[in-house]
Structure formats: C-alpha cells, structure tokens
C-alpha cells in the first residue's frame, strides 16, 4: 500500500502522488528541488489534526515521515520543500473569515492579492506586504515574518499578528496570543501537552534572558533563527511571536487574526542620485528625519538594465512609445550626462493626508540634502513616480527573461547591515562579487540597510556548486563583521539554516534546538529548517536546470 493509499481514508481533503503534482511541489522560488512522497490538500482543521496524529504514530514505529506546510510557493529559501508529506493549504484553507474595523481573521491559504482587494474596499491595508504580493499567501507571510517596501514605516508581519490558531505536534489545535502573568500561570498549571509547552518555554526564556537579549541582532529587520527575544518582556508572554517566522517548524497555523491600518491617501517621491557612497549615512539620516513611508534603492547595474530593456519598460509602464518614455526620463538623463551614472539611486516616498503635506515632507528632505551636494528630484505626481518603482521592481525580471541557460540564484539575497556602515560595506561587498565574474543586481530597502543580491547562474555548470557555498561564506562573514543579519525577511529555510551557528554561536543555537524539542519532540514539523539543516544537504538538492 502506498502512503497516498494510507492517507486517503483518513482525510476529507485531497491526497495526490501523481508525477505532475510531485514535480510541481518539488520546487519553490529557491535554488532547490526536493521531491516529496505525497501532497495533501487538507479540507479542514480536523484533517490537519488527523494528519499530525497519523505521522506521530508512525514516527513512534520508526517510520521516517514528516509534514511540511506549503502555501503559495514564492519562498526563496526552500522553506516549503520536504521529502515526505507536503501539506498545501491553498486549495481549501483559504477563507477570509472576518473583516472588521481595523482587523481581519483569515486562513493561511488566502492569497494576499485577494485579501488586499477586500481590505482596501473597507479602507484598510496590511502594510507588511512583499514584492511578491501577487503570488504569496497570508500563511506564508506569517511563516517567514515577511516584509517589503513599507516596512521602514510600518514594520514586519510580526507587528500585525494579534492571535494565531496552531495545530501542534500532539494533533490538537491551540490559540496563541499575548498573555498576562496570571494567564500564563494558568496555562502552566495545565496537565497536558499545552501546559508542558508553556512551562518549558517560559523556563527557557526566563533562565536565558540575558543571553537571548544579547543575541538579538542590532538591525532593523531580522528573520534568522527563532525570535526568542519577542516572547517574554517580564509583563506579557506571547508565544504567537515565536510561531511567526518559524517556517512551520513548530506547528501548522490554521487561523490568523491580523491588525490592519488605514493607508495615507497621498504620496510624493524624492529621488536621490549618489555618484559617491561617502555621503550615504548623512543622506539616509537626513531622509529618515522626515519619516518616509518607503525608502528604497537600486544600483547602477539595475539602472543600466532599465536602459538596455527600455522597450519592455514601455509596456510595463503603459507608455505609448520608447520616445514618450524617454521624455519621462529627460531630467534624469540630463543628470547622468552631466554627472555620470550614479552608483546608487535612492527613492523615498513620503505620505500624508493631502498632496500638500506629502510634498512639504519631500521638499524639506531635499532641502536638508542640499548642503551635501547630491542631485535630487521631487516627483510631480504618481505617474512620474511610477517610472522609479518599475525600474526598482522589474529590471531583474527583465534580465532573467533575456539570459538563456541561467536562472535566479537566491543565496545571498537578503542581507542586512546598519545604514551607517554602508559606505564601507557596499564597496567591500562589490569587490567580493566582482571576483566571481557573475551577473547580478543589488537592490533593497536602503532605510533598513536590507539588500537583495540575486545573481543569475548556470546551475548545470559544476563551478556553480562550488561558487555558491564559497561566496556565501565570504559574504556572510562580511555581514557578520558589521554585526548584521544574514536574512532580514526571506528567512532561513534550506539555504541559510547551516549558517545560523556562524551568526548566533553554539550556545544560542542550542536554545533554538531546545525550542524545537519543546514544540516538536518527534521532529515531524518541517525538519531541516531552523535546526538540523546542513550545507551538504543543500548542495545535493540544488536544481540542475
């Protein structure tokens, strides 16, 4: 009897092991291919409970089974890939359960694009959306603790999670939310799996408070490891904050209650062209003083790509012709002709309750930059600002489409360094990258010091398998020299779990292992992510096309 045949009588949902489904679920947006034995599409929470209990029983018998939750598959780290049972929540567990004034209750398989349409109709927004917001789900955002272009002002997903329902390793569903000390004490008195989880987790964070606080990276964004520093502040105990960003390694999320915001109605953009990186800290500080909602950047390689593929940008921007698009870029072309191609283009978007308020912020920021002698431009309207957003978001996709035999290779794609270190850090980073003669672009969230470096590489070339771990070692060593993080928003998955010891050290990683043991003593929840992953496993599961 196949595993699929064993599971079908237990579940109301779909169980598939055909080649097409297996092949599709073997890949995400990462560098990896991992073939599962079977793919399950649970129809209800009861399906999930039965599934967890089945796997737990079989593990006790010595059978090597595990569960890997999956949603939209836009993950770049290999987080939703596994070689046993994939649990895909997008087919049935995808409801918008409730949408109220300033909050929403959803299931994990709901796509963000559908969710956003509904919230905007009510005048609300979940502002931690990602660049892949047309592809990802709310469950994936919680699993990765996702973030995007508005994170500078609004923060990451963890800020908006008020409450989670989670099926834990005992096959029961529990609600996790902030607890007072009295509520925590009641939980810890329970004679059950839940009670033991609360007792052991409280003991871990209390006994190791100083070590945990010292381990927290001093950067604006971090998704590496388990966020133990967010669990207990001596007043409130919030295990939901540990589930956020855990990539399904501690339990399977079934319901999410989210806090929403009312977005500002008007925006103006300030564009800054830096030919020299030396004034970058002063530029960043001056812009941040006016509290932009977004503060993004792209490098000269990205700008050159935009010029190279100008006809396709015409289509993306719905311009009538290349000539009409060139007219939009005339001010920038004039700057380039007079001053040269900038090493970095910064775009800061300021918002307000009126055009005048947003414009005044942008003008004040430009005035603060005037003594630094850097060229700036305040956009007139949304149509003018659009060209910068299109270059920021689309140039790499255009490059990917035009290079045969190469594919995106996200392995150093999410580094974070405090902005004041960037003038020194970025040239050193580029010097390392240039040694390998690879094609890549650098773009990111300059206000957070969070950069996305995604090379294009031929995965069929044996040299690639050598370059990826070697280059990862060198880039991560540089990042950690500046006390940064190896991932700000893309999380660990298969690609970065092997580097967590380098970032946190042996003692903190032992705490991560203890967290995993507390929640998942049989290691049935997405094994090999956060703890237990090896570089050898990663290299042997690279895609070959």
XYZ file of C-alpha atoms in Angstrom:
545
model
C 0.000 0.000 0.000
C 1.356 3.429 -0.927
C 1.451 6.316 1.516
C -1.249 8.068 -0.508
C -3.488 4.992 -0.191
C -2.957 5.007 3.577
C -3.879 8.675 3.879
C -6.958 8.871 1.667
C -9.340 7.071 4.077
C -8.201 9.335 6.919
C -8.795 12.692 5.255
C -11.668 14.562 3.661
C -9.241 16.607 1.598
C -7.286 15.614 -1.495
C -4.270 13.302 -1.477
C -2.081 13.310 -4.586
C 1.046 11.417 -5.595
C 0.896 11.747 -9.381
C 4.065 12.848 -11.129
C 2.751 16.274 -12.159
C 1.805 17.216 -8.592
C 5.002 15.807 -7.106
C 7.103 17.706 -9.626
C 5.238 20.962 -9.002
C 5.559 20.660 -5.221
C 9.269 19.802 -5.505
C 10.126 23.410 -6.310
C 9.559 26.884 -4.928
C 11.315 30.150 -5.880
C 14.579 28.926 -4.378
C 17.617 27.080 -5.728
C 16.349 23.705 -4.587
C 14.438 20.674 -5.747
C 13.198 18.219 -3.104
C 10.734 15.522 -4.142
C 8.009 14.682 -1.611
C 6.350 11.290 -1.279
C 2.832 12.707 -1.320
C 0.959 16.023 -1.333
C -2.071 16.592 0.882
C -4.643 19.375 0.475
C -6.453 19.401 3.847
C -10.094 20.410 3.736
C -10.389 21.350 7.410
C -8.602 21.676 10.733
C -9.829 18.169 11.533
C -7.884 16.907 8.527
C -4.761 18.541 9.901
C -5.286 17.023 13.334
C -5.723 13.534 11.901
C -2.682 14.009 9.695
C -0.441 15.073 12.583
C -1.628 12.173 14.753
C -1.024 9.700 11.941
C 2.538 10.914 11.388
C 3.232 10.935 15.153
C 2.066 7.312 15.464
C 4.147 6.232 12.500
C 7.229 8.048 13.841
C 6.883 6.077 17.073
C 7.099 2.917 14.983
C 10.350 4.159 13.473
C 8.898 5.274 10.161
C 10.576 8.303 8.577
C 7.596 10.594 7.918
C 7.248 14.342 8.403
C 4.978 17.272 7.470
C 5.999 20.382 5.532
C 3.379 23.159 5.313
C 3.176 24.952 1.982
C 1.151 27.837 0.603
C 1.943 29.989 -2.455
C 5.430 28.575 -3.092
C 7.042 32.005 -3.581
C 9.593 31.308 -0.838
C 13.226 31.872 -1.889
C 14.847 29.798 0.870
C 13.450 26.286 0.284
C 11.251 26.582 3.379
C 8.181 24.785 1.932
C 10.152 21.887 0.423
C 10.339 18.447 2.008
C 10.886 14.816 1.079
C 7.895 13.361 2.938
C 4.373 14.867 3.133
C 3.666 18.347 1.740
C 0.623 19.979 3.363
C -0.714 22.530 0.877
C -3.260 24.887 2.452
C -4.146 26.986 -0.604
C -6.907 24.775 -2.052
C -9.348 24.739 0.874
C -7.975 26.619 3.911
C -8.154 29.956 2.139
C -11.093 31.882 3.612
C -11.365 35.465 4.722
C -13.327 34.600 7.849
C -13.954 38.071 9.210
C -13.085 41.633 8.215
C -13.854 44.267 10.799
C -12.811 47.783 11.696
C -9.044 47.571 11.859
C -8.723 43.794 11.972
C -9.186 40.636 9.929
C -9.354 36.894 10.618
C -8.079 34.666 7.819
C -6.982 31.155 6.996
C -3.358 30.602 5.964
C -4.032 29.709 2.323
C -5.664 33.049 1.464
C -3.649 34.867 -1.204
C -2.560 38.360 -0.236
C -3.762 39.803 -3.556
C -7.345 38.715 -2.785
C -7.060 39.820 0.825
C -5.789 43.281 -0.138
C -8.669 43.873 -2.544
C -11.117 43.148 0.264
C -9.335 45.287 2.869
C -8.891 48.279 0.568
C -12.616 48.269 -0.131
C -13.029 48.902 3.609
C -10.223 51.472 3.667
C -7.659 49.246 5.388
C -4.295 47.728 4.495
C -1.881 45.109 5.800
C 1.258 47.171 5.087
C 3.928 44.466 5.509
C 3.200 43.104 2.020
C 6.081 41.799 -0.061
C 7.310 42.380 -3.605
C 5.713 39.012 -4.454
C 2.316 40.080 -3.129
C 0.550 38.816 -6.246
C 1.879 35.308 -5.524
C 2.098 34.778 -1.769
C -0.408 33.970 0.963
C -1.041 35.220 4.466
C 0.186 31.931 5.906
C 3.468 32.285 4.045
C 3.872 35.832 5.336
C 3.413 34.610 8.905
C 5.757 31.658 8.354
C 8.557 33.884 7.043
C 7.780 37.029 9.053
C 7.645 38.801 5.725
C 8.280 42.431 4.937
C 8.517 44.780 1.982
C 8.782 48.340 0.788
C 6.595 49.849 3.542
C 8.383 48.049 6.381
C 10.532 51.080 7.203
C 7.451 52.893 8.431
C 5.120 50.049 9.336
C 7.288 47.116 10.430
C 7.189 43.412 9.595
C 4.405 40.842 9.795
C 5.036 40.117 13.479
C 3.760 43.602 14.349
C 0.333 42.781 12.865
C -0.283 39.278 14.230
C -2.665 39.567 17.166
C -3.531 35.893 17.546
C -2.819 32.532 15.920
C -4.532 29.166 15.955
C -1.989 26.376 15.572
C -2.081 22.578 15.387
C 0.838 21.383 17.483
C 2.695 18.077 17.457
C 0.102 16.332 19.670
C -2.538 16.799 16.954
C -4.599 19.391 18.829
C -5.384 22.976 17.860
C -4.459 25.761 20.278
C -4.877 29.535 20.345
C -1.709 31.545 20.911
C -1.871 35.205 21.864
C -0.424 37.684 24.381
C -0.934 36.556 27.993
C -0.694 38.400 31.287
C 1.363 36.816 34.053
C -1.803 35.447 35.661
C -2.983 33.943 32.364
C 0.445 32.421 31.814
C 0.380 30.835 35.261
C -2.963 29.215 34.473
C -1.557 27.811 31.233
C 1.493 26.423 33.015
C -0.704 24.603 35.553
C -2.371 22.569 32.787
C -1.575 18.847 32.932
C -1.335 18.469 29.160
C 0.965 18.854 26.169
C -0.022 22.526 26.007
C 0.822 23.028 29.672
C 4.242 21.426 29.210
C 4.974 23.658 26.196
C 4.194 26.780 28.230
C 6.200 25.603 31.258
C 9.259 24.633 29.249
C 9.191 27.694 27.010
C 8.801 30.041 29.990
C 11.707 28.344 31.747
C 13.883 28.655 28.657
C 13.274 32.363 28.060
C 13.476 33.210 31.773
C 16.632 31.256 32.530
C 18.389 32.627 29.448
C 17.064 36.176 29.373
C 20.436 37.935 29.170
C 21.811 35.578 26.538
C 18.668 35.927 24.420
C 18.710 39.731 24.676
C 22.384 39.831 23.702
C 21.749 37.558 20.702
C 19.133 39.831 19.156
C 20.714 41.385 16.049
C 21.064 45.162 16.256
C 19.447 45.778 12.871
C 16.035 46.991 11.762
C 14.976 43.631 10.273
C 15.838 40.037 11.057
C 14.269 36.673 10.215
C 17.182 34.413 11.182
C 16.596 31.821 13.887
C 13.688 31.788 16.334
C 12.595 35.183 17.703
C 13.008 34.224 21.370
C 13.511 37.897 22.297
C 9.872 38.623 21.379
C 8.279 36.035 23.691
C 8.579 37.458 27.220
C 9.207 41.021 28.362
C 8.560 40.333 32.075
C 4.985 41.617 31.648
C 3.495 39.881 28.600
C 4.123 36.330 27.389
C 3.372 35.894 23.700
C 4.132 32.500 22.103
C 2.484 33.644 18.851
C 5.558 35.797 18.269
C 7.666 32.643 18.249
C 5.415 30.967 15.670
C 5.758 33.992 13.386
C 8.886 33.412 11.302
C 9.235 29.758 12.353
C 8.535 28.402 8.822
C 6.139 25.714 10.026
C 8.780 24.026 12.180
C 6.837 24.374 15.446
C 3.268 23.779 14.318
C 0.794 24.285 11.485
C -1.035 27.627 11.528
C -4.780 27.279 10.888
C -6.148 30.755 11.602
C -4.614 34.238 11.801
C -6.028 37.379 13.390
C -4.365 40.492 11.977
C -4.282 44.154 12.884
C -4.805 46.499 9.897
C -4.007 50.160 9.251
C -5.606 52.965 7.270
C -3.164 53.897 4.496
C -2.331 57.521 3.797
C -4.140 58.868 0.773
C -1.415 60.964 -0.847
C 2.249 60.415 -1.708
C 5.238 62.285 -3.138
C 8.592 60.820 -4.072
C 12.077 62.226 -3.596
C 14.715 60.671 -5.859
C 18.394 60.928 -4.927
C 21.344 60.144 -7.210
C 24.598 59.180 -5.496
C 27.751 59.064 -7.579
C 29.842 58.608 -4.429
C 28.836 56.433 -1.457
C 30.716 58.522 1.103
C 27.753 60.791 1.986
C 25.350 57.847 2.217
C 24.966 57.830 6.056
C 24.292 61.584 6.103
C 21.813 61.190 3.222
C 19.994 58.335 4.952
C 19.796 60.209 8.261
C 18.504 63.379 6.596
C 15.789 61.489 4.718
C 14.760 59.379 7.715
C 14.293 62.558 9.761
C 11.177 63.283 7.670
C 9.835 59.746 8.287
C 9.310 58.427 4.739
C 6.873 55.571 4.348
C 9.264 53.811 1.938
C 12.963 54.312 1.315
C 14.283 52.030 -1.442
C 17.351 51.790 -3.641
C 18.857 50.182 -6.704
C 22.403 50.167 -8.054
C 23.986 51.288 -11.319
C 23.753 47.750 -12.746
C 19.995 47.843 -12.286
C 19.781 51.289 -13.894
C 21.778 50.079 -16.899
C 19.423 47.123 -17.256
C 16.491 49.527 -17.404
C 18.129 51.340 -20.304
C 19.058 48.074 -22.024
C 15.497 46.785 -21.930
C 13.720 50.091 -22.407
C 11.137 48.775 -24.914
C 9.810 46.314 -22.347
C 9.663 49.006 -19.693
C 7.425 50.874 -22.142
C 4.904 48.029 -21.943
C 5.177 47.751 -18.164
C 4.598 51.464 -17.739
C 1.899 51.605 -20.420
C 3.848 54.314 -22.239
C 2.879 54.994 -25.852
C 6.436 54.581 -27.186
C 10.104 54.458 -26.267
C 10.224 58.151 -27.169
C 7.415 59.026 -24.755
C 9.167 57.030 -22.019
C 12.432 58.827 -22.744
C 10.587 62.115 -22.298
C 9.624 60.996 -18.789
C 13.291 60.308 -18.015
C 14.713 63.517 -19.554
C 15.583 65.131 -16.188
C 17.423 62.006 -15.083
C 19.196 61.621 -18.431
C 20.382 65.207 -18.069
C 21.823 64.432 -14.650
C 23.577 61.321 -15.987
C 25.077 63.254 -18.930
C 26.366 65.984 -16.641
C 27.439 63.914 -13.633
C 27.750 60.320 -14.868
C 25.816 57.180 -13.972
C 25.101 57.177 -10.214
C 26.386 54.259 -8.154
C 23.111 54.223 -6.235
C 19.630 55.609 -6.883
C 17.536 56.188 -3.760
C 13.778 56.656 -3.847
C 11.985 57.939 -0.754
C 8.193 58.104 -0.706
C 6.524 60.486 1.731
C 2.826 60.258 2.530
C 0.222 62.497 4.083
C -3.449 63.283 4.362
C -3.088 65.762 1.493
C -0.812 66.334 -1.501
C 0.485 69.445 0.194
C 1.518 67.587 3.354
C 3.345 64.867 1.407
C 5.009 67.428 -0.871
C 6.197 69.513 2.066
C 7.933 66.474 3.612
C 9.677 65.680 0.332
C 10.782 69.307 -0.127
C 12.109 69.536 3.448
C 14.092 66.364 2.886
C 15.510 67.689 -0.397
C 16.467 70.937 1.330
C 18.276 69.010 4.078
C 20.302 67.231 1.383
C 21.271 70.399 -0.486
C 24.398 71.064 1.632
C 25.661 67.573 0.730
C 25.692 68.476 -2.960
C 23.835 65.368 -4.159
C 21.378 65.672 -7.080
C 17.726 65.226 -6.058
C 14.351 65.455 -7.703
C 10.827 65.632 -6.241
C 8.270 63.970 -8.496
C 5.240 65.916 -9.629
C 2.694 63.101 -9.485
C 2.138 59.344 -9.229
C 2.734 58.889 -12.959
C 6.210 60.382 -12.675
C 6.999 58.319 -9.564
C 5.883 55.148 -11.315
C 8.977 55.003 -13.530
C 11.240 54.623 -10.492
C 9.083 51.906 -8.966
C 9.040 49.996 -12.265
C 12.841 50.107 -12.511
C 13.149 49.036 -8.849
C 10.713 46.135 -9.163
C 11.047 44.888 -12.728
C 14.591 45.238 -14.059
C 15.789 41.960 -12.652
C 12.774 40.108 -14.042
C 13.606 41.555 -17.454
C 17.206 40.403 -17.167
C 16.116 36.905 -16.180
C 13.940 36.631 -19.270
C 16.786 37.564 -21.609
C 19.582 35.265 -20.447
C 19.323 31.727 -21.732
C 20.760 28.901 -19.677
C 20.856 30.973 -16.486
C 18.378 31.243 -13.633
C 17.918 33.276 -10.498
C 20.192 32.040 -7.738
C 18.958 33.434 -4.413
C 21.560 32.516 -1.800
C 22.892 35.874 -0.552
C 19.600 37.559 -1.299
C 18.578 39.166 1.971
C 21.470 40.627 3.956
C 21.077 43.448 6.497
C 23.690 45.905 7.741
C 23.028 49.105 9.662
C 22.887 52.068 7.223
C 25.813 53.905 8.807
C 28.145 51.076 7.750
C 27.035 51.009 4.101
C 29.669 53.360 2.562
C 32.359 50.973 3.804
C 30.364 47.760 3.474
C 29.000 48.120 -0.077
C 32.365 48.616 -1.858
C 33.774 45.614 0.022
C 30.738 43.568 -0.932
C 31.028 44.543 -4.587
C 34.753 43.717 -4.594
C 33.940 40.182 -3.434
C 31.202 39.744 -6.034
C 33.389 41.035 -8.850
C 35.961 38.300 -8.218
C 33.457 35.692 -9.408
C 32.533 37.369 -12.707
C 28.832 36.673 -12.221
C 25.855 38.710 -13.402
C 23.856 40.172 -10.531
C 21.884 43.180 -9.393
C 21.730 44.867 -5.998
C 18.511 46.463 -4.839
C 16.920 46.844 -1.483
C 15.435 48.736 1.393
C 18.097 51.366 1.990
C 16.350 52.829 5.050
C 16.707 49.442 6.774
C 20.107 48.568 5.303
C 18.458 45.465 3.792
C 19.800 44.442 0.369
C 18.731 41.795 -2.114
C 21.584 40.403 -4.198
C 20.404 37.782 -6.654
C 22.892 36.525 -9.239
C 21.974 34.770 -12.441
C 23.862 31.492 -12.737
C 24.036 28.340 -14.825
C 23.048 25.585 -12.416
C 24.299 22.955 -14.858
C 27.854 24.232 -14.513
C 29.792 22.279 -11.842
C 31.599 25.503 -10.909
C 28.299 26.951 -9.698
C 28.038 24.321 -6.958
C 31.451 25.402 -5.727
C 30.838 29.127 -6.033
C 27.555 29.237 -4.086
C 28.864 27.949 -0.718
C 32.202 29.735 -1.150
C 30.608 33.075 -1.958
C 28.042 32.596 0.827
C 30.848 32.089 3.331
C 32.609 35.261 2.266
C 29.512 37.477 2.083
C 28.092 36.266 5.399
C 31.462 36.730 7.097
C 31.454 40.314 5.842
C 27.879 40.885 7.023
C 28.642 39.499 10.473
C 31.813 41.593 10.710
C 29.423 44.570 10.692
C 27.079 42.862 13.222
C 24.366 42.427 10.603
C 21.881 39.667 9.788
C 22.078 37.038 7.055
C 18.329 37.404 6.411
C 16.051 40.361 7.016
C 12.803 38.994 5.585
C 13.349 35.863 3.436
C 14.081 33.551 6.405
C 16.383 30.546 6.778
C 14.906 27.521 5.004
C 17.374 25.116 3.433
C 19.762 27.811 2.221
C 20.603 29.649 5.471
C 19.916 27.185 8.295
C 23.527 25.869 8.015
C 24.815 29.391 8.701
C 22.881 30.088 11.912
C 25.735 28.856 14.119
C 28.039 31.298 12.386
C 25.615 34.129 13.108
C 24.489 33.283 16.655
C 27.117 30.938 18.058
C 26.819 27.487 19.588
C 25.019 28.416 22.816
C 22.176 30.362 21.198
C 21.695 27.671 18.553
C 21.375 25.160 21.384
C 18.466 27.284 22.614
C 16.907 27.081 19.144
C 17.267 23.294 19.266
C 15.592 23.264 22.673
C 12.676 25.327 21.314
C 12.245 22.781 18.545
C 12.294 19.927 21.092
C 9.683 21.666 23.276
C 7.200 22.121 20.446
C 8.076 19.159 18.259
C 9.760 16.357 20.231
C 9.453 13.855 17.363
C 10.749 16.290 14.715
C 7.716 15.879 12.483
C 7.217 19.571 11.651
C 9.243 20.678 8.599
C 12.559 19.134 9.661
C 15.866 20.564 8.471
C 14.754 24.196 8.694
C 15.937 26.446 11.550
C 17.701 23.484 13.210
C 19.264 20.335 11.792
C 19.976 21.619 8.284
C 23.367 21.042 6.701
C 25.286 22.572 3.832
C 25.786 19.090 2.373
C 22.024 18.592 2.139
C 21.620 21.993 0.477
C 24.303 21.388 -2.150
C 22.976 17.948 -3.058
C 19.484 19.376 -3.635
C 20.361 22.249 -5.950
C 18.245 22.393 -9.085
C 20.035 21.274 -12.228
C 18.215 23.434 -14.754
